[in-house]
PDB file of C-alpha atoms in Angstrom:
ATOM      1  CA  UNK A  18     166.419 198.393 -23.196  1.00 42.00           C
ATOM      2  CA  UNK A  19     166.811 199.000 -27.047  1.00 43.00           C
ATOM      3  CA  UNK A  20     165.429 196.454 -29.885  1.00 42.00           C
ATOM      4  CA  UNK A  21     168.946 194.653 -30.151  1.00 42.00           C
ATOM      5  CA  UNK A  22     169.054 193.821 -26.526  1.00 41.00           C
ATOM      6  CA  UNK A  23     165.704 192.850 -26.175  1.00 45.00           C
ATOM      7  CA  UNK A  24     166.251 190.572 -29.598  1.00 44.00           C
ATOM      8  CA  UNK A  25     169.547 189.007 -27.790  1.00 43.00           C
ATOM      9  CA  UNK A  26     167.571 188.052 -24.632  1.00 45.00           C
ATOM     10  CA  UNK A  27     164.899 186.032 -26.553  1.00 46.00           C
ATOM     11  CA  UNK A  28     167.831 183.927 -27.724  1.00 44.00           C
ATOM     12  CA  UNK A  29     168.991 183.280 -24.236  1.00 41.00           C
ATOM     13  CA  UNK A  30     167.269 180.883 -21.856  1.00 42.00           C
ATOM     14  CA  UNK A  31     163.487 181.081 -21.918  1.00 56.00           C
ATOM     15  CA  UNK A  32     162.015 182.766 -18.869  1.00 76.00           C
ATOM     16  CA  UNK A  33     158.261 180.959 -19.314  1.00 80.00           C
ATOM     17  CA  UNK A  34     156.717 177.922 -19.203  1.00 87.00           C
ATOM     18  CA  UNK A  35     154.542 177.089 -22.135  1.00 92.00           C
ATOM     19  CA  UNK A  36     151.508 174.961 -20.638  1.00 95.00           C
ATOM     20  CA  UNK A  37     149.066 173.527 -22.992  1.00 97.00           C
ATOM     21  CA  UNK A  38     145.602 172.514 -21.871  1.00 97.00           C
ATOM     22  CA  UNK A  39     143.715 169.910 -22.774  1.00 97.00           C
ATOM     23  CA  UNK A  40     139.801 170.252 -24.229  1.00 97.00           C
ATOM     24  CA  UNK A  41     136.985 168.404 -25.427  1.00 97.00           C
ATOM     25  CA  UNK A  42     135.281 167.550 -28.698  1.00 97.00           C
ATOM     26  CA  UNK A  43     132.670 170.317 -27.950  1.00 96.00           C
ATOM     27  CA  UNK A  44     135.235 173.215 -27.825  1.00 97.00           C
ATOM     28  CA  UNK A  45     135.822 173.869 -31.651  1.00 97.00           C
ATOM     29  CA  UNK A  46     131.708 174.669 -31.466  1.00 96.00           C
ATOM     30  CA  UNK A  47     132.201 176.610 -28.638  1.00 97.00           C
ATOM     31  CA  UNK A  48     134.766 178.498 -30.117  1.00 98.00           C
ATOM     32  CA  UNK A  49     132.917 179.255 -33.122  1.00 97.00           C
ATOM     33  CA  UNK A  50     130.060 180.560 -30.831  1.00 97.00           C
ATOM     34  CA  UNK A  51     132.857 182.908 -29.183  1.00 98.00           C
ATOM     35  CA  UNK A  52     133.536 184.249 -32.978  1.00 97.00           C
ATOM     36  CA  UNK A  53     130.448 184.983 -34.135  1.00 97.00           C
ATOM     37  CA  UNK A  54     129.427 187.175 -30.555  1.00 98.00           C
ATOM     38  CA  UNK A  55     132.856 189.165 -31.076  1.00 98.00           C
ATOM     39  CA  UNK A  56     131.645 189.757 -34.983  1.00 98.00           C
ATOM     40  CA  UNK A  57     128.447 191.006 -33.220  1.00 97.00           C
ATOM     41  CA  UNK A  58     129.965 193.238 -30.921  1.00 97.00           C
ATOM     42  CA  UNK A  59     132.277 194.653 -33.585  1.00 97.00           C
ATOM     43  CA  UNK A  60     130.212 193.980 -36.565  1.00 97.00           C
ATOM     44  CA  UNK A  61     131.354 197.414 -38.339  1.00 97.00           C
ATOM     45  CA  UNK A  62     135.112 196.814 -37.931  1.00 97.00           C
ATOM     46  CA  UNK A  63     135.292 193.058 -38.326  1.00 97.00           C
ATOM     47  CA  UNK A  64     133.041 193.431 -41.776  1.00 97.00           C
ATOM     48  CA  UNK A  65     135.147 196.084 -42.764  1.00 97.00           C
ATOM     49  CA  UNK A  66     138.473 193.881 -42.107  1.00 97.00           C
ATOM     50  CA  UNK A  67     136.429 190.883 -43.742  1.00 96.00           C
ATOM     51  CA  UNK A  68     135.794 193.309 -46.909  1.00 97.00           C
ATOM     52  CA  UNK A  69     139.272 194.461 -47.207  1.00 96.00           C
ATOM     53  CA  UNK A  70     140.535 190.874 -48.016  1.00 94.00           C
ATOM     54  CA  UNK A  71     137.353 189.947 -49.888  1.00 95.00           C
ATOM     55  CA  UNK A  72     138.603 193.127 -52.115  1.00 96.00           C
ATOM     56  CA  UNK A  73     142.295 192.022 -52.512  1.00 92.00           C
ATOM     57  CA  UNK A  74     141.164 188.512 -53.623  1.00 91.00           C
ATOM     58  CA  UNK A  75     138.772 189.869 -56.053  1.00 93.00           C
ATOM     59  CA  UNK A  76     141.593 191.864 -57.279  1.00 93.00           C
ATOM     60  CA  UNK A  77     144.034 189.125 -57.467  1.00 89.00           C
ATOM     61  CA  UNK A  78     141.581 187.103 -59.304  1.00 88.00           C
ATOM     62  CA  UNK A  79     140.867 189.865 -62.092  1.00 91.00           C
ATOM     63  CA  UNK A  80     144.516 190.282 -62.645  1.00 88.00           C
ATOM     64  CA  UNK A  81     145.384 186.752 -63.060  1.00 83.00           C
ATOM     65  CA  UNK A  82     142.556 186.700 -65.665  1.00 81.00           C
ATOM     66  CA  UNK A  83     144.026 190.134 -67.481  1.00 85.00           C
ATOM     67  CA  UNK A  84     147.190 188.672 -67.333  1.00 82.00           C
ATOM     68  CA  UNK A  85     146.465 185.411 -69.095  1.00 76.00           C
ATOM     69  CA  UNK A  86     147.410 184.003 -65.649  1.00 75.00           C
ATOM     70  CA  UNK A  87     143.968 182.126 -64.757  1.00 73.00           C
ATOM     71  CA  UNK A  88     145.211 178.892 -64.697  1.00 70.00           C
ATOM     72  CA  UNK A  89     147.093 179.896 -61.312  1.00 76.00           C
ATOM     73  CA  UNK A  90     143.944 180.227 -59.550  1.00 78.00           C
ATOM     74  CA  UNK A  91     142.988 176.894 -58.126  1.00 75.00           C
ATOM     75  CA  UNK A  92     146.242 176.673 -56.557  1.00 79.00           C
ATOM     76  CA  UNK A  93     146.420 180.278 -55.394  1.00 79.00           C
ATOM     77  CA  UNK A  94     142.998 179.791 -54.255  1.00 78.00           C
ATOM     78  CA  UNK A  95     144.084 176.232 -52.441  1.00 77.00           C
ATOM     79  CA  UNK A  96     147.185 178.085 -51.069  1.00 77.00           C
ATOM     80  CA  UNK A  97     144.729 180.826 -48.951  1.00 79.00           C
ATOM     81  CA  UNK A  98     144.871 177.679 -46.517  1.00 79.00           C
ATOM     82  CA  UNK A  99     148.749 178.369 -46.110  1.00 84.00           C
ATOM     83  CA  UNK A 100     148.149 182.192 -45.440  1.00 82.00           C
ATOM     84  CA  UNK A 101     145.094 182.508 -43.741  1.00 84.00           C
ATOM     85  CA  UNK A 102     146.416 182.233 -40.294  1.00 87.00           C
ATOM     86  CA  UNK A 103     148.601 185.843 -40.908  1.00 88.00           C
ATOM     87  CA  UNK A 104     145.309 186.911 -42.420  1.00 89.00           C
ATOM     88  CA  UNK A 105     143.785 186.343 -39.279  1.00 92.00           C
ATOM     89  CA  UNK A 106     146.001 188.755 -37.322  1.00 93.00           C
ATOM     90  CA  UNK A 107     143.791 191.781 -37.675  1.00 94.00           C
ATOM     91  CA  UNK A 108     140.775 189.577 -35.801  1.00 96.00           C
ATOM     92  CA  UNK A 109     143.026 188.909 -33.077  1.00 96.00           C
ATOM     93  CA  UNK A 110     143.443 192.437 -32.503  1.00 95.00           C
ATOM     94  CA  UNK A 111     139.871 193.322 -32.121  1.00 97.00           C
ATOM     95  CA  UNK A 112     138.575 190.327 -30.083  1.00 97.00           C
ATOM     96  CA  UNK A 113     141.747 191.521 -27.906  1.00 95.00           C
ATOM     97  CA  UNK A 114     140.517 195.095 -27.903  1.00 96.00           C
ATOM     98  CA  UNK A 115     136.904 193.875 -26.683  1.00 97.00           C
ATOM     99  CA  UNK A 116     138.580 192.019 -24.144  1.00 96.00           C
ATOM    100  CA  UNK A 117     139.703 195.102 -22.865  1.00 94.00           C
ATOM    101  CA  UNK A 118     137.117 196.444 -22.621  1.00 95.00           C
ATOM    102  CA  UNK A 119     137.512 198.999 -25.510  1.00 95.00           C
ATOM    103  CA  UNK A 120     135.488 199.491 -28.727  1.00 95.00           C
ATOM    104  CA  UNK A 121     137.325 198.081 -31.436  1.00 96.00           C
ATOM    105  CA  UNK A 122     138.597 200.038 -34.264  1.00 95.00           C
ATOM    106  CA  UNK A 123     140.353 199.675 -37.831  1.00 93.00           C
ATOM    107  CA  UNK A 124     143.743 200.665 -36.005  1.00 94.00           C
ATOM    108  CA  UNK A 125     143.395 197.185 -33.742  1.00 94.00           C
ATOM    109  CA  UNK A 126     142.791 195.468 -36.701  1.00 93.00           C
ATOM    110  CA  UNK A 127     145.455 196.869 -39.214  1.00 93.00           C
ATOM    111  CA  UNK A 128     147.928 197.588 -36.529  1.00 92.00           C
ATOM    112  CA  UNK A 129     147.569 194.407 -34.071  1.00 89.00           C
ATOM    113  CA  UNK A 130     150.903 193.123 -35.632  1.00 86.00           C
ATOM    114  CA  UNK A 131     152.933 196.216 -34.335  1.00 85.00           C
ATOM    115  CA  UNK A 132     153.988 194.733 -31.254  1.00 79.00           C
ATOM    116  CA  UNK A 133     155.729 191.742 -32.338  1.00 85.00           C
ATOM    117  CA  UNK A 134     156.474 192.575 -35.830  1.00 89.00           C
ATOM    118  CA  UNK A 135     159.526 190.817 -36.329  1.00 91.00           C
ATOM    119  CA  UNK A 136     158.469 187.448 -34.826  1.00 93.00           C
ATOM    120  CA  UNK A 137     155.127 187.676 -36.594  1.00 92.00           C
ATOM    121  CA  UNK A 138     157.323 188.160 -40.005  1.00 92.00           C
ATOM    122  CA  UNK A 139     159.358 185.040 -39.105  1.00 93.00           C
ATOM    123  CA  UNK A 140     156.326 183.084 -38.967  1.00 94.00           C
ATOM    124  CA  UNK A 141     155.089 184.390 -42.069  1.00 90.00           C
ATOM    125  CA  UNK A 142     158.393 183.385 -43.743  1.00 92.00           C
ATOM    126  CA  UNK A 143     157.857 179.982 -42.379  1.00 93.00           C
ATOM    127  CA  UNK A 144     153.943 179.973 -43.636  1.00 91.00           C
ATOM    128  CA  UNK A 145     155.560 181.193 -47.441  1.00 89.00           C
ATOM    129  CA  UNK A 146     157.454 178.595 -47.665  1.00 91.00           C
ATOM    130  CA  UNK A 147     154.504 175.910 -47.133  1.00 91.00           C
ATOM    131  CA  UNK A 148     153.019 178.283 -49.830  1.00 89.00           C
ATOM    132  CA  UNK A 149     155.642 178.154 -52.122  1.00 87.00           C
ATOM    133  CA  UNK A 150     156.251 174.351 -51.824  1.00 89.00           C
ATOM    134  CA  UNK A 151     152.598 173.912 -52.284  1.00 87.00           C
ATOM    135  CA  UNK A 152     152.768 176.279 -55.509  1.00 85.00           C
ATOM    136  CA  UNK A 153     156.005 174.440 -56.706  1.00 85.00           C
ATOM    137  CA  UNK A 154     154.031 170.923 -56.386  1.00 87.00           C
ATOM    138  CA  UNK A 155     150.833 172.408 -58.060  1.00 83.00           C
ATOM    139  CA  UNK A 156     152.879 173.352 -61.314  1.00 82.00           C
ATOM    140  CA  UNK A 157     154.579 170.067 -61.388  1.00 87.00           C
ATOM    141  CA  UNK A 158     151.232 168.323 -61.145  1.00 85.00           C
ATOM    142  CA  UNK A 159     149.841 170.386 -64.014  1.00 80.00           C
ATOM    143  CA  UNK A 160     152.743 169.496 -66.248  1.00 81.00           C
ATOM    144  CA  UNK A 161     152.358 166.078 -65.571  1.00 83.00           C
ATOM    145  CA  UNK A 162     148.907 166.006 -66.547  1.00 77.00           C
ATOM    146  CA  UNK A 163     148.290 168.698 -68.822  1.00 72.00           C
ATOM    147  CA  UNK A 164     151.816 169.413 -70.412  1.00 69.00           C
ATOM    148  CA  UNK A 165     153.687 172.871 -70.383  1.00 65.00           C
ATOM    149  CA  UNK A 166     150.532 174.385 -72.803  1.00 66.00           C
ATOM    150  CA  UNK A 167     148.068 175.822 -70.580  1.00 63.00           C
ATOM    151  CA  UNK A 168     144.677 174.851 -72.453  1.00 63.00           C
ATOM    152  CA  UNK A 169     141.744 177.054 -72.309  1.00 67.00           C
ATOM    153  CA  UNK A 170     139.422 177.549 -69.289  1.00 65.00           C
ATOM    154  CA  UNK A 171     136.734 175.635 -70.390  1.00 65.00           C
ATOM    155  CA  UNK A 172     139.009 172.625 -71.428  1.00 68.00           C
ATOM    156  CA  UNK A 173     141.027 172.616 -68.845  1.00 67.00           C
ATOM    157  CA  UNK A 174     137.743 172.888 -65.853  1.00 67.00           C
ATOM    158  CA  UNK A 175     135.877 170.113 -68.062  1.00 71.00           C
ATOM    159  CA  UNK A 176     138.936 167.724 -68.277  1.00 73.00           C
ATOM    160  CA  UNK A 177     139.600 168.011 -64.493  1.00 73.00           C
ATOM    161  CA  UNK A 178     135.825 166.703 -63.800  1.00 74.00           C
ATOM    162  CA  UNK A 179     135.135 164.542 -66.564  1.00 77.00           C
ATOM    163  CA  UNK A 180     138.522 162.468 -67.598  1.00 79.00           C
ATOM    164  CA  UNK A 181     140.272 160.311 -65.806  1.00 82.00           C
ATOM    165  CA  UNK A 182     143.449 162.239 -65.677  1.00 78.00           C
ATOM    166  CA  UNK A 183     141.832 165.096 -64.164  1.00 77.00           C
ATOM    167  CA  UNK A 184     140.014 163.210 -61.578  1.00 84.00           C
ATOM    168  CA  UNK A 185     143.618 161.557 -60.705  1.00 87.00           C
ATOM    169  CA  UNK A 186     144.944 165.148 -60.558  1.00 84.00           C
ATOM    170  CA  UNK A 187     142.352 166.666 -58.368  1.00 83.00           C
ATOM    171  CA  UNK A 188     142.736 163.237 -56.149  1.00 88.00           C
ATOM    172  CA  UNK A 189     146.514 163.443 -55.636  1.00 89.00           C
ATOM    173  CA  UNK A 190     146.845 167.369 -55.356  1.00 86.00           C
ATOM    174  CA  UNK A 191     144.161 167.339 -52.848  1.00 86.00           C
ATOM    175  CA  UNK A 192     146.140 164.583 -50.874  1.00 90.00           C
ATOM    176  CA  UNK A 193     149.328 166.513 -51.388  1.00 89.00           C
ATOM    177  CA  UNK A 194     147.743 169.969 -50.865  1.00 86.00           C
ATOM    178  CA  UNK A 195     146.189 168.423 -47.668  1.00 88.00           C
ATOM    179  CA  UNK A 196     148.989 167.312 -45.807  1.00 91.00           C
ATOM    180  CA  UNK A 197     150.856 170.259 -46.640  1.00 91.00           C
ATOM    181  CA  UNK A 198     148.215 172.246 -45.165  1.00 89.00           C
ATOM    182  CA  UNK A 199     147.903 170.087 -42.080  1.00 93.00           C
ATOM    183  CA  UNK A 200     151.504 170.629 -41.420  1.00 94.00           C
ATOM    184  CA  UNK A 201     150.893 174.425 -42.048  1.00 92.00           C
ATOM    185  CA  UNK A 202     148.042 174.106 -39.206  1.00 94.00           C
ATOM    186  CA  UNK A 203     150.116 172.485 -36.871  1.00 96.00           C
ATOM    187  CA  UNK A 204     152.613 175.105 -36.959  1.00 95.00           C
ATOM    188  CA  UNK A 205     150.415 178.058 -36.540  1.00 94.00           C
ATOM    189  CA  UNK A 206     147.133 177.514 -35.410  1.00 94.00           C
ATOM    190  CA  UNK A 207     147.975 179.125 -32.010  1.00 95.00           C
ATOM    191  CA  UNK A 208     151.752 179.935 -32.682  1.00 95.00           C
ATOM    192  CA  UNK A 209     150.546 183.320 -34.502  1.00 93.00           C
ATOM    193  CA  UNK A 210     147.849 184.479 -31.888  1.00 93.00           C
ATOM    194  CA  UNK A 211     150.740 183.816 -29.159  1.00 94.00           C
ATOM    195  CA  UNK A 212     153.294 185.570 -30.766  1.00 93.00           C
ATOM    196  CA  UNK A 213     150.877 188.391 -31.071  1.00 90.00           C
ATOM    197  CA  UNK A 214     149.944 188.126 -27.335  1.00 90.00           C
ATOM    198  CA  UNK A 215     153.299 187.173 -25.602  1.00 90.00           C
ATOM    199  CA  UNK A 216     156.765 188.260 -25.678  1.00 88.00           C
ATOM    200  CA  UNK A 217     158.354 185.232 -27.306  1.00 92.00           C
ATOM    201  CA  UNK A 218     160.327 184.042 -30.123  1.00 92.00           C
ATOM    202  CA  UNK A 219     158.672 182.234 -33.350  1.00 93.00           C
ATOM    203  CA  UNK A 220     160.299 178.851 -32.505  1.00 94.00           C
ATOM    204  CA  UNK A 221     158.175 178.768 -28.727  1.00 93.00           C
ATOM    205  CA  UNK A 222     155.322 179.759 -30.657  1.00 94.00           C
ATOM    206  CA  UNK A 223     155.379 176.431 -32.826  1.00 95.00           C
ATOM    207  CA  UNK A 224     156.487 174.835 -30.231  1.00 94.00           C
ATOM    208  CA  UNK A 225     153.132 175.708 -28.505  1.00 95.00           C
ATOM    209  CA  UNK A 226     150.921 175.221 -31.613  1.00 97.00           C
ATOM    210  CA  UNK A 227     152.669 171.799 -32.264  1.00 97.00           C
ATOM    211  CA  UNK A 228     152.104 170.752 -28.467  1.00 97.00           C
ATOM    212  CA  UNK A 229     148.209 171.836 -28.962  1.00 97.00           C
ATOM    213  CA  UNK A 230     147.790 169.723 -31.502  1.00 97.00           C
ATOM    214  CA  UNK A 231     149.328 166.771 -30.481  1.00 97.00           C
ATOM    215  CA  UNK A 232     147.970 166.859 -26.978  1.00 97.00           C
ATOM    216  CA  UNK A 233     144.784 167.586 -28.493  1.00 98.00           C
ATOM    217  CA  UNK A 234     144.912 165.638 -31.743  1.00 97.00           C
ATOM    218  CA  UNK A 235     140.981 164.785 -32.030  1.00 97.00           C
ATOM    219  CA  UNK A 236     139.543 168.384 -31.085  1.00 97.00           C
ATOM    220  CA  UNK A 237     142.324 170.028 -33.775  1.00 97.00           C
ATOM    221  CA  UNK A 238     141.641 167.763 -36.309  1.00 96.00           C
ATOM    222  CA  UNK A 239     137.662 169.003 -35.777  1.00 97.00           C
ATOM    223  CA  UNK A 240     138.965 172.569 -36.228  1.00 97.00           C
ATOM    224  CA  UNK A 241     141.102 172.194 -38.864  1.00 95.00           C
ATOM    225  CA  UNK A 242     138.403 170.537 -40.802  1.00 94.00           C
ATOM    226  CA  UNK A 243     136.072 173.552 -39.683  1.00 96.00           C
ATOM    227  CA  UNK A 244     138.135 176.126 -41.038  1.00 94.00           C
ATOM    228  CA  UNK A 245     138.799 174.410 -44.119  1.00 91.00           C
ATOM    229  CA  UNK A 246     135.048 173.756 -44.777  1.00 93.00           C
ATOM    230  CA  UNK A 247     134.083 177.265 -43.936  1.00 94.00           C
ATOM    231  CA  UNK A 248     137.157 178.993 -45.995  1.00 91.00           C
ATOM    232  CA  UNK A 249     135.809 176.939 -49.185  1.00 91.00           C
ATOM    233  CA  UNK A 250     132.320 177.767 -48.862  1.00 93.00           C
ATOM    234  CA  UNK A 251     133.373 181.459 -48.611  1.00 91.00           C
ATOM    235  CA  UNK A 252     135.332 181.009 -51.825  1.00 89.00           C
ATOM    236  CA  UNK A 253     132.542 179.094 -53.940  1.00 90.00           C
ATOM    237  CA  UNK A 254     130.281 182.610 -52.949  1.00 92.00           C
ATOM    238  CA  UNK A 255     132.765 184.183 -55.555  1.00 89.00           C
ATOM    239  CA  UNK A 256     134.611 185.124 -51.875  1.00 92.00           C
ATOM    240  CA  UNK A 257     131.702 187.609 -50.516  1.00 94.00           C
ATOM    241  CA  UNK A 258     131.026 184.967 -47.719  1.00 94.00           C
ATOM    242  CA  UNK A 259     134.442 185.273 -46.771  1.00 94.00           C
ATOM    243  CA  UNK A 260     133.632 188.946 -45.386  1.00 96.00           C
ATOM    244  CA  UNK A 261     131.864 187.296 -42.646  1.00 96.00           C
ATOM    245  CA  UNK A 262     133.675 183.817 -42.366  1.00 96.00           C
ATOM    246  CA  UNK A 263     137.165 185.317 -42.231  1.00 95.00           C
ATOM    247  CA  UNK A 264     136.968 187.817 -39.122  1.00 96.00           C
ATOM    248  CA  UNK A 265     134.837 184.791 -37.330  1.00 97.00           C
ATOM    249  CA  UNK A 266     137.293 182.381 -38.252  1.00 96.00           C
ATOM    250  CA  UNK A 267     140.008 184.849 -36.698  1.00 96.00           C
ATOM    251  CA  UNK A 268     137.935 185.726 -33.747  1.00 97.00           C
ATOM    252  CA  UNK A 269     137.198 182.209 -32.969  1.00 97.00           C
ATOM    253  CA  UNK A 270     140.986 181.376 -33.474  1.00 96.00           C
ATOM    254  CA  UNK A 271     141.792 183.727 -31.040  1.00 97.00           C
ATOM    255  CA  UNK A 272     139.214 181.825 -28.001  1.00 97.00           C
ATOM    256  CA  UNK A 273     141.350 178.413 -29.242  1.00 97.00           C
ATOM    257  CA  UNK A 274     144.441 180.157 -28.471  1.00 97.00           C
ATOM    258  CA  UNK A 275     142.962 181.304 -24.720  1.00 96.00           C
ATOM    259  CA  UNK A 276     141.834 177.875 -24.026  1.00 97.00           C
ATOM    260  CA  UNK A 277     144.628 175.975 -25.182  1.00 97.00           C
ATOM    261  CA  UNK A 278     147.711 177.753 -24.021  1.00 96.00           C
ATOM    262  CA  UNK A 279     148.997 179.367 -20.926  1.00 93.00           C
ATOM    263  CA  UNK A 280     152.297 181.117 -20.559  1.00 89.00           C
ATOM    264  CA  UNK A 281     153.660 181.202 -16.710  1.00 84.00           C
ATOM    265  CA  UNK A 282     157.135 183.310 -15.984  1.00 81.00           C
ATOM    266  CA  UNK A 283     159.225 181.034 -14.607  1.00 73.00           C
ATOM    267  CA  UNK A 284     160.212 183.601 -11.806  1.00 64.00           C
ATOM    268  CA  UNK A 285     156.390 183.061 -10.767  1.00 53.00           C
ATOM    269  CA  UNK A 286     157.126 179.206 -10.775  1.00 48.00           C
ATOM    270  CA  UNK A 287     160.258 179.356  -8.832  1.00 50.00           C
ATOM    271  CA  UNK A 288     159.046 181.874  -5.907  1.00 49.00           C
TER     272      UNK A 288
END
């Protein structure tokens, strides 16, 4: 069967049933513990994968300052919440290799997307839409409170924290960003590991993710808060902490997917 035929089959009637399990409030802690265990078993590969993203983040930051675009850093850093699930794909590949009884390597991390590249790319487009919407809204907020000319860094950051306009902008931006980020979390939290592990369309992955959040709203809200808090801690260490945090959260998210999603072939159910 060629690639075109496989893509046509994916648009036909679904041949699987996506079942979503209920989980307790203690599950997010269990996912984190499982993530740390995967990191311990594949420390060198996981750390190398995390360091790759740390290096990329530092390069983007240095480029923003070099080009005089430093005022974009805050919305870009906040926008990482929208792209984080895609960054974690390599960690999913490492966790899957561990479960298969293999010693993970960098190929498992950087090649994890290859099996379902098309559907993962479509999820990437969905996440990019959220990211661009956030950047656009952040630009409008900045223009509303500070005008079209960017002040110098000292003036901007002191204004954000010490003036009524700056504090209002932070509050409004946080509220808007939080709504967008939770929307992105809702459609992607298990969608991307599902697509990497199963031969499904990106819309089926989104369905699995939305149903997981709807069925387990309180545990998933806690999980979203944990993810956000950990990433913020990593950013506050000038990205260095992300070398540990990103792979651990990625491994943990893989175990979250395995606890939440069950895919059953319809042929099995009908027999």
